JSON list of C-alpha atoms in Angstrom, two decimals:
[
{"chain": "A", "resi": 1, "resn": "MET", "atom": "CA", "xyz": [-63.43, -6.16, -17.30]},
{"chain": "A", "resi": 2, "resn": "ARG", "atom": "CA", "xyz": [-60.26, -4.27, -16.59]},
{"chain": "A", "resi": 3, "resn": "LYS", "atom": "CA", "xyz": [-61.89, -2.45, -13.69]},
{"chain": "A", "resi": 4, "resn": "ILE", "atom": "CA", "xyz": [-62.93, -5.75, -12.08]},
{"chain": "A", "resi": 5, "resn": "TRP", "atom": "CA", "xyz": [-59.37, -7.14, -12.33]},
{"chain": "A", "resi": 6, "resn": "LYS", "atom": "CA", "xyz": [-57.99, -3.99, -10.70]},
{"chain": "A", "resi": 7, "resn": "GLN", "atom": "CA", "xyz": [-60.45, -4.38, -7.81]},
{"chain": "A", "resi": 8, "resn": "VAL", "atom": "CA", "xyz": [-59.56, -8.07, -7.37]},
{"chain": "A", "resi": 9, "resn": "LEU", "atom": "CA", "xyz": [-55.82, -7.34, -7.38]},
{"chain": "A", "resi": 10, "resn": "ALA", "atom": "CA", "xyz": [-56.29, -4.44, -4.94]},
{"chain": "A", "resi": 11, "resn": "GLY", "atom": "CA", "xyz": [-58.24, -6.75, -2.61]},
{"chain": "A", "resi": 12, "resn": "VAL", "atom": "CA", "xyz": [-55.54, -9.42, -2.78]},
{"chain": "A", "resi": 13, "resn": "ALA", "atom": "CA", "xyz": [-52.84, -6.81, -2.07]},
{"chain": "A", "resi": 14, "resn": "VAL", "atom": "CA", "xyz": [-54.75, -5.47, 0.97]},
{"chain": "A", "resi": 15, "resn": "PHE", "atom": "CA", "xyz": [-55.25, -9.02, 2.28]},
{"chain": "A", "resi": 16, "resn": "ALA", "atom": "CA", "xyz": [-51.53, -9.79, 1.84]},
{"chain": "A", "resi": 17, "resn": "ILE", "atom": "CA", "xyz": [-50.51, -6.62, 3.68]},
{"chain": "A", "resi": 18, "resn": "VAL", "atom": "CA", "xyz": [-52.90, -7.35, 6.55]},
{"chain": "A", "resi": 19, "resn": "CYS", "atom": "CA", "xyz": [-51.65, -10.95, 6.84]},
{"chain": "A", "resi": 20, "resn": "THR", "atom": "CA", "xyz": [-47.98, -9.92, 6.95]},
{"chain": "A", "resi": 21, "resn": "LEU", "atom": "CA", "xyz": [-48.39, -7.00, 9.33]},
{"chain": "A", "resi": 22, "resn": "CYS", "atom": "CA", "xyz": [-50.82, -8.47, 11.85]},
{"chain": "A", "resi": 23, "resn": "PRO", "atom": "CA", "xyz": [-49.01, -10.60, 14.42]},
{"chain": "A", "resi": 24, "resn": "GLY", "atom": "CA", "xyz": [-52.19, -12.56, 15.16]},
{"chain": "A", "resi": 25, "resn": "PHE", "atom": "CA", "xyz": [-51.95, -14.43, 11.88]},
{"chain": "A", "resi": 26, "resn": "ARG", "atom": "CA", "xyz": [-48.37, -15.55, 12.59]},
{"chain": "A", "resi": 27, "resn": "ALA", "atom": "CA", "xyz": [-48.67, -16.32, 16.32]},
{"chain": "A", "resi": 28, "resn": "SER", "atom": "CA", "xyz": [-48.52, -20.09, 15.86]},
{"chain": "A", "resi": 29, "resn": "GLN", "atom": "CA", "xyz": [-45.28, -19.86, 13.89]},
{"chain": "A", "resi": 30, "resn": "VAL", "atom": "CA", "xyz": [-43.65, -17.59, 16.49]},
{"chain": "A", "resi": 31, "resn": "GLU", "atom": "CA", "xyz": [-44.81, -19.81, 19.35]},
{"chain": "A", "resi": 32, "resn": "ALA", "atom": "CA", "xyz": [-43.53, -22.92, 17.58]},
{"chain": "A", "resi": 33, "resn": "ALA", "atom": "CA", "xyz": [-40.13, -21.31, 17.02]},
{"chain": "A", "resi": 34, "resn": "SER", "atom": "CA", "xyz": [-39.75, -20.28, 20.67]},
{"chain": "A", "resi": 35, "resn": "THR", "atom": "CA", "xyz": [-40.90, -23.74, 21.78]},
{"chain": "A", "resi": 36, "resn": "ARG", "atom": "CA", "xyz": [-38.30, -25.41, 19.56]},
{"chain": "A", "resi": 37, "resn": "SER", "atom": "CA", "xyz": [-35.68, -23.04, 20.94]},
{"chain": "A", "resi": 38, "resn": "LYS", "atom": "CA", "xyz": [-36.54, -24.05, 24.52]},
{"chain": "A", "resi": 39, "resn": "MET", "atom": "CA", "xyz": [-36.44, -27.75, 23.63]},
{"chain": "A", "resi": 40, "resn": "CYS", "atom": "CA", "xyz": [-33.09, -27.25, 21.91]},
{"chain": "A", "resi": 41, "resn": "LYS", "atom": "CA", "xyz": [-31.62, -25.48, 24.96]},
{"chain": "A", "resi": 42, "resn": "LEU", "atom": "CA", "xyz": [-32.86, -28.25, 27.26]},
{"chain": "A", "resi": 43, "resn": "THR", "atom": "CA", "xyz": [-31.31, -30.88, 24.98]},
{"chain": "A", "resi": 44, "resn": "LYS", "atom": "CA", "xyz": [-27.96, -29.08, 25.04]},
{"chain": "A", "resi": 45, "resn": "GLU", "atom": "CA", "xyz": [-27.94, -29.29, 28.87]},
{"chain": "A", "resi": 46, "resn": "PHE", "atom": "CA", "xyz": [-27.00, -32.97, 28.40]},
{"chain": "A", "resi": 47, "resn": "VAL", "atom": "CA", "xyz": [-23.84, -32.29, 26.38]},
{"chain": "A", "resi": 48, "resn": "ASN", "atom": "CA", "xyz": [-21.29, -32.87, 29.17]},
{"chain": "A", "resi": 49, "resn": "PHE", "atom": "CA", "xyz": [-22.86, -36.11, 30.35]},
{"chain": "A", "resi": 50, "resn": "ALA", "atom": "CA", "xyz": [-23.28, -37.47, 26.83]},
{"chain": "A", "resi": 51, "resn": "GLY", "atom": "CA", "xyz": [-19.73, -36.47, 25.91]},
{"chain": "A", "resi": 52, "resn": "LEU", "atom": "CA", "xyz": [-18.35, -38.18, 28.98]},
{"chain": "A", "resi": 53, "resn": "GLU", "atom": "CA", "xyz": [-20.35, -41.35, 28.29]},
{"chain": "A", "resi": 54, "resn": "CYS", "atom": "CA", "xyz": [-19.16, -41.45, 24.67]},
{"chain": "A", "resi": 55, "resn": "SER", "atom": "CA", "xyz": [-15.53, -41.01, 25.66]},
{"chain": "A", "resi": 56, "resn": "ASN", "atom": "CA", "xyz": [-15.69, -44.63, 26.86]},
{"chain": "A", "resi": 57, "resn": "ASP", "atom": "CA", "xyz": [-15.03, -46.88, 23.86]},
{"chain": "A", "resi": 58, "resn": "LYS", "atom": "CA", "xyz": [-16.36, -50.02, 25.61]},
{"chain": "A", "resi": 59, "resn": "TRP", "atom": "CA", "xyz": [-19.81, -49.63, 24.12]},
{"chain": "A", "resi": 60, "resn": "LEU", "atom": "CA", "xyz": [-18.99, -48.88, 20.47]},
{"chain": "A", "resi": 61, "resn": "GLY", "atom": "CA", "xyz": [-21.96, -49.60, 18.22]},
{"chain": "A", "resi": 62, "resn": "LYS", "atom": "CA", "xyz": [-24.30, -50.17, 21.18]},
{"chain": "A", "resi": 63, "resn": "GLU", "atom": "CA", "xyz": [-27.20, -48.29, 22.67]},
{"chain": "A", "resi": 64, "resn": "LYS", "atom": "CA", "xyz": [-27.73, -47.00, 26.21]},
{"chain": "A", "resi": 65, "resn": "LYS", "atom": "CA", "xyz": [-31.05, -45.95, 27.71]},
{"chain": "A", "resi": 66, "resn": "TYR", "atom": "CA", "xyz": [-31.52, -43.61, 30.64]},
{"chain": "A", "resi": 67, "resn": "VAL", "atom": "CA", "xyz": [-34.90, -43.29, 32.36]},
{"chain": "A", "resi": 68, "resn": "PHE", "atom": "CA", "xyz": [-35.08, -40.22, 34.58]},
{"chain": "A", "resi": 69, "resn": "SER", "atom": "CA", "xyz": [-37.65, -41.52, 37.05]},
{"chain": "A", "resi": 70, "resn": "SER", "atom": "CA", "xyz": [-34.75, -42.82, 39.16]},
{"chain": "A", "resi": 71, "resn": "LYS", "atom": "CA", "xyz": [-33.00, -40.38, 41.53]},
{"chain": "A", "resi": 72, "resn": "ALA", "atom": "CA", "xyz": [-29.70, -42.12, 40.92]},
{"chain": "A", "resi": 73, "resn": "THR", "atom": "CA", "xyz": [-29.93, -41.51, 37.16]},
{"chain": "A", "resi": 74, "resn": "ARG", "atom": "CA", "xyz": [-30.95, -37.88, 37.64]},
{"chain": "A", "resi": 75, "resn": "ARG", "atom": "CA", "xyz": [-28.08, -37.40, 40.09]},
{"chain": "A", "resi": 76, "resn": "ALA", "atom": "CA", "xyz": [-25.55, -38.95, 37.68]},
{"chain": "A", "resi": 77, "resn": "ILE", "atom": "CA", "xyz": [-26.63, -36.65, 34.86]},
{"chain": "A", "resi": 78, "resn": "ALA", "atom": "CA", "xyz": [-27.10, -33.48, 36.94]},
{"chain": "A", "resi": 79, "resn": "THR", "atom": "CA", "xyz": [-23.54, -33.90, 38.24]},
{"chain": "A", "resi": 80, "resn": "TYR", "atom": "CA", "xyz": [-22.29, -32.97, 34.77]},
{"chain": "A", "resi": 81, "resn": "ALA", "atom": "CA", "xyz": [-24.83, -30.23, 33.99]},
{"chain": "A", "resi": 82, "resn": "VAL", "atom": "CA", "xyz": [-23.71, -27.23, 31.98]},
{"chain": "A", "resi": 83, "resn": "TYR", "atom": "CA", "xyz": [-22.62, -24.65, 34.56]},
{"chain": "A", "resi": 84, "resn": "ASP", "atom": "CA", "xyz": [-24.57, -21.40, 34.22]},
{"chain": "A", "resi": 85, "resn": "GLY", "atom": "CA", "xyz": [-22.11, -19.25, 36.17]},
{"chain": "A", "resi": 86, "resn": "THR", "atom": "CA", "xyz": [-24.15, -18.80, 39.35]},
{"chain": "A", "resi": 87, "resn": "HIS", "atom": "CA", "xyz": [-25.56, -22.04, 40.74]},
{"chain": "A", "resi": 88, "resn": "HIS", "atom": "CA", "xyz": [-23.37, -24.80, 42.18]},
{"chain": "A", "resi": 89, "resn": "ASP", "atom": "CA", "xyz": [-25.95, -27.14, 43.72]},
{"chain": "A", "resi": 90, "resn": "MET", "atom": "CA", "xyz": [-27.06, -30.25, 41.91]},
{"chain": "A", "resi": 91, "resn": "SER", "atom": "CA", "xyz": [-30.74, -29.98, 42.87]},
{"chain": "A", "resi": 92, "resn": "TYR", "atom": "CA", "xyz": [-31.05, -26.70, 40.92]},
{"chain": "A", "resi": 93, "resn": "TYR", "atom": "CA", "xyz": [-29.88, -28.38, 37.72]},
{"chain": "A", "resi": 94, "resn": "SER", "atom": "CA", "xyz": [-31.96, -31.48, 38.36]},
{"chain": "A", "resi": 95, "resn": "LYS", "atom": "CA", "xyz": [-35.12, -29.38, 38.72]},
{"chain": "A", "resi": 96, "resn": "LYS", "atom": "CA", "xyz": [-34.13, -27.39, 35.64]},
{"chain": "A", "resi": 97, "resn": "MET", "atom": "CA", "xyz": [-33.69, -30.50, 33.48]},
{"chain": "A", "resi": 98, "resn": "PHE", "atom": "CA", "xyz": [-36.08, -33.06, 35.00]},
{"chain": "A", "resi": 99, "resn": "GLY", "atom": "CA", "xyz": [-38.52, -31.04, 37.10]},
{"chain": "A", "resi": 100, "resn": "LYS", "atom": "CA", "xyz": [-37.55, -33.11, 40.17]},
{"chain": "A", "resi": 101, "resn": "GLY", "atom": "CA", "xyz": [-34.87, -32.86, 42.83]},
{"chain": "A", "resi": 102, "resn": "VAL", "atom": "CA", "xyz": [-32.16, -35.39, 43.59]},
{"chain": "A", "resi": 103, "resn": "GLY", "atom": "CA", "xyz": [-32.47, -35.71, 47.36]},
{"chain": "A", "resi": 104, "resn": "THR", "atom": "CA", "xyz": [-29.06, -35.01, 48.87]},
{"chain": "A", "resi": 105, "resn": "ASP", "atom": "CA", "xyz": [-27.50, -31.90, 47.48]},
{"chain": "A", "resi": 106, "resn": "LYS", "atom": "CA", "xyz": [-23.93, -31.87, 46.19]},
{"chain": "A", "resi": 107, "resn": "GLU", "atom": "CA", "xyz": [-22.02, -29.50, 43.97]},
{"chain": "A", "resi": 108, "resn": "ILE", "atom": "CA", "xyz": [-21.87, -30.15, 40.27]},
{"chain": "A", "resi": 109, "resn": "THR", "atom": "CA", "xyz": [-18.62, -31.18, 38.63]},
{"chain": "A", "resi": 110, "resn": "MET", "atom": "CA", "xyz": [-17.25, -28.18, 36.82]},
{"chain": "A", "resi": 111, "resn": "GLY", "atom": "CA", "xyz": [-14.58, -28.53, 34.21]},
{"chain": "A", "resi": 112, "resn": "ASP", "atom": "CA", "xyz": [-13.39, -27.35, 30.87]},
{"chain": "A", "resi": 113, "resn": "TRP", "atom": "CA", "xyz": [-12.98, -29.53, 27.80]},
{"chain": "A", "resi": 114, "resn": "GLY", "atom": "CA", "xyz": [-10.34, -27.17, 26.41]},
{"chain": "A", "resi": 115, "resn": "ASN", "atom": "CA", "xyz": [-10.05, -26.64, 22.64]},
{"chain": "A", "resi": 116, "resn": "ALA", "atom": "CA", "xyz": [-11.88, -29.88, 21.92]},
{"chain": "A", "resi": 117, "resn": "GLY", "atom": "CA", "xyz": [-15.22, -30.90, 23.32]},
{"chain": "A", "resi": 118, "resn": "PRO", "atom": "CA", "xyz": [-18.64, -32.41, 22.68]},
{"chain": "A", "resi": 119, "resn": "VAL", "atom": "CA", "xyz": [-21.30, -30.48, 20.78]},
{"chain": "A", "resi": 120, "resn": "ILE", "atom": "CA", "xyz": [-24.97, -31.43, 20.41]},
{"chain": "A", "resi": 121, "resn": "LYS", "atom": "CA", "xyz": [-26.68, -30.66, 17.11]},
{"chain": "A", "resi": 122, "resn": "VAL", "atom": "CA", "xyz": [-30.46, -30.98, 17.18]},
{"chain": "A", "resi": 123, "resn": "ASN", "atom": "CA", "xyz": [-31.74, -32.61, 14.00]},
{"chain": "A", "resi": 124, "resn": "LYS", "atom": "CA", "xyz": [-35.49, -33.12, 14.34]},
{"chain": "A", "resi": 125, "resn": "TYR", "atom": "CA", "xyz": [-38.47, -32.60, 16.65]},
{"chain": "A", "resi": 126, "resn": "THR", "atom": "CA", "xyz": [-41.21, -35.23, 16.57]},
{"chain": "A", "resi": 127, "resn": "ARG", "atom": "CA", "xyz": [-44.52, -34.90, 18.36]},
{"chain": "A", "resi": 128, "resn": "LEU", "atom": "CA", "xyz": [-45.61, -38.28, 19.76]},
{"chain": "A", "resi": 129, "resn": "LYS", "atom": "CA", "xyz": [-49.16, -39.56, 20.22]},
{"chain": "A", "resi": 130, "resn": "ASN", "atom": "CA", "xyz": [-48.94, -39.38, 24.02]},
{"chain": "A", "resi": 131, "resn": "GLY", "atom": "CA", "xyz": [-48.34, -35.61, 23.83]},
{"chain": "A", "resi": 132, "resn": "ARG", "atom": "CA", "xyz": [-44.61, -35.85, 24.44]},
{"chain": "A", "resi": 133, "resn": "THR", "atom": "CA", "xyz": [-41.91, -34.70, 22.09]},
{"chain": "A", "resi": 134, "resn": "CYS", "atom": "CA", "xyz": [-38.90, -36.64, 20.85]},
{"chain": "A", "resi": 135, "resn": "VAL", "atom": "CA", "xyz": [-35.82, -34.57, 20.04]},
{"chain": "A", "resi": 136, "resn": "ASN", "atom": "CA", "xyz": [-33.36, -36.36, 17.73]},
{"chain": "A", "resi": 137, "resn": "PHE", "atom": "CA", "xyz": [-29.81, -35.11, 18.05]},
{"chain": "A", "resi": 138, "resn": "THR", "atom": "CA", "xyz": [-26.25, -35.88, 17.02]},
{"chain": "A", "resi": 139, "resn": "LEU", "atom": "CA", "xyz": [-23.35, -35.75, 19.46]},
{"chain": "A", "resi": 140, "resn": "ARG", "atom": "CA", "xyz": [-20.14, -34.64, 17.80]},
{"chain": "A", "resi": 141, "resn": "TRP", "atom": "CA", "xyz": [-16.61, -34.22, 19.08]},
{"chain": "A", "resi": 142, "resn": "THR", "atom": "CA", "xyz": [-15.27, -30.92, 17.75]},
{"chain": "A", "resi": 143, "resn": "ASN", "atom": "CA", "xyz": [-11.63, -29.92, 17.90]},
{"chain": "A", "resi": 144, "resn": "GLU", "atom": "CA", "xyz": [-11.35, -26.19, 17.22]},
{"chain": "A", "resi": 145, "resn": "GLU", "atom": "CA", "xyz": [-7.56, -26.21, 17.00]},
{"chain": "A", "resi": 146, "resn": "GLU", "atom": "CA", "xyz": [-7.36, -28.95, 14.38]},
{"chain": "A", "resi": 147, "resn": "LYS", "atom": "CA", "xyz": [-10.71, -27.94, 12.80]},
{"chain": "A", "resi": 148, "resn": "THR", "atom": "CA", "xyz": [-11.99, -31.51, 12.89]},
{"chain": "A", "resi": 149, "resn": "THR", "atom": "CA", "xyz": [-15.38, -32.96, 13.76]},
{"chain": "A", "resi": 150, "resn": "LYS", "atom": "CA", "xyz": [-16.17, -36.57, 14.60]},
{"chain": "A", "resi": 151, "resn": "THR", "atom": "CA", "xyz": [-19.64, -38.02, 15.18]},
{"chain": "A", "resi": 152, "resn": "LEU", "atom": "CA", "xyz": [-19.68, -39.94, 18.47]},
{"chain": "A", "resi": 153, "resn": "ALA", "atom": "CA", "xyz": [-23.35, -40.82, 18.87]},
{"chain": "A", "resi": 154, "resn": "THR", "atom": "CA", "xyz": [-26.90, -40.15, 17.85]},
{"chain": "A", "resi": 155, "resn": "GLY", "atom": "CA", "xyz": [-29.58, -39.79, 20.44]},
{"chain": "A", "resi": 156, "resn": "LYS", "atom": "CA", "xyz": [-33.18, -39.20, 21.31]},
{"chain": "A", "resi": 157, "resn": "LEU", "atom": "CA", "xyz": [-34.35, -37.11, 24.24]},
{"chain": "A", "resi": 158, "resn": "TYR", "atom": "CA", "xyz": [-37.99, -37.49, 25.24]},
{"chain": "A", "resi": 159, "resn": "LEU", "atom": "CA", "xyz": [-39.58, -34.35, 26.65]},
{"chain": "A", "resi": 160, "resn": "LYS", "atom": "CA", "xyz": [-42.83, -33.73, 28.46]},
{"chain": "A", "resi": 161, "resn": "LYS", "atom": "CA", "xyz": [-44.53, -30.35, 28.67]},
{"chain": "A", "resi": 162, "resn": "LYS", "atom": "CA", "xyz": [-44.66, -29.08, 32.26]},
{"chain": "A", "resi": 163, "resn": "SER", "atom": "CA", "xyz": [-45.91, -25.70, 33.39]},
{"chain": "A", "resi": 164, "resn": "GLY", "atom": "CA", "xyz": [-43.58, -23.93, 35.76]},
{"chain": "A", "resi": 165, "resn": "ALA", "atom": "CA", "xyz": [-40.52, -25.78, 34.46]},
{"chain": "A", "resi": 166, "resn": "TYR", "atom": "CA", "xyz": [-37.47, -23.72, 33.56]},
{"chain": "A", "resi": 167, "resn": "TYR", "atom": "CA", "xyz": [-37.75, -24.45, 29.83]},
{"chain": "A", "resi": 168, "resn": "GLY", "atom": "CA", "xyz": [-41.46, -25.33, 29.87]},
{"chain": "A", "resi": 169, "resn": "TYR", "atom": "CA", "xyz": [-40.46, -28.97, 29.29]},
{"chain": "A", "resi": 170, "resn": "VAL", "atom": "CA", "xyz": [-38.77, -31.65, 31.37]},
{"chain": "A", "resi": 171, "resn": "ALA", "atom": "CA", "xyz": [-36.75, -34.63, 30.17]},
{"chain": "A", "resi": 172, "resn": "THR", "atom": "CA", "xyz": [-38.21, -38.08, 30.86]},
{"chain": "A", "resi": 173, "resn": "LYS", "atom": "CA", "xyz": [-35.89, -40.43, 28.96]},
{"chain": "A", "resi": 174, "resn": "MET", "atom": "CA", "xyz": [-32.76, -40.41, 26.82]},
{"chain": "A", "resi": 175, "resn": "VAL", "atom": "CA", "xyz": [-31.39, -42.98, 24.38]},
{"chain": "A", "resi": 176, "resn": "LEU", "atom": "CA", "xyz": [-27.78, -42.73, 23.16]},
{"chain": "A", "resi": 177, "resn": "ALA", "atom": "CA", "xyz": [-26.65, -44.88, 20.22]},
{"chain": "A", "resi": 178, "resn": "ARG", "atom": "CA", "xyz": [-22.85, -44.93, 20.02]},
{"chain": "A", "resi": 179, "resn": "THR", "atom": "CA", "xyz": [-21.23, -45.02, 16.58]},
{"chain": "A", "resi": 180, "resn": "ASN", "atom": "CA", "xyz": [-18.50, -47.51, 15.72]},
{"chain": "A", "resi": 181, "resn": "GLU", "atom": "CA", "xyz": [-15.95, -44.71, 15.52]},
{"chain": "A", "resi": 182, "resn": "GLU", "atom": "CA", "xyz": [-13.42, -44.67, 18.38]},
{"chain": "A", "resi": 183, "resn": "PHE", "atom": "CA", "xyz": [-13.19, -41.65, 20.62]},
{"chain": "A", "resi": 184, "resn": "ARG", "atom": "CA", "xyz": [-9.50, -40.77, 20.14]}
]
């Protein structure tokens, strides 16, 4: 009986070693992590636009929806894209975020928030029935000097998988729900 238990335990140990060392068994976990990372990076491209929109206290407690099928909406958002250090043209950022150009090409608005600025924290990824993904996020105003954080809005960014896109996904729609807390 003891000999049988030793053989069973040895078999389980060999199986455990094979499962942990072979990357084929863990491929779906690695792929899912890199996919989430790409979706998170794409979501953070909207930080300047969302921060600017939430700095207006006129829509406290209300919700705003942005559908990116319109060139005007894409242009408004790409104007405040996160500058990558090399590209200045708006169409580059529009294609990066939405997979579509904006028509006339202008330079993006570059600026610096200083010691305080908006930060996007991704909370949850939800796979929808139509194959798209909904990324739930929180927009916070962080002041590094005073070490304070204030929640400005919660939001949802709807992504669609697209081959050849910069992040592998493109944004199709965004919903921002402003909190009742004033900006300043």
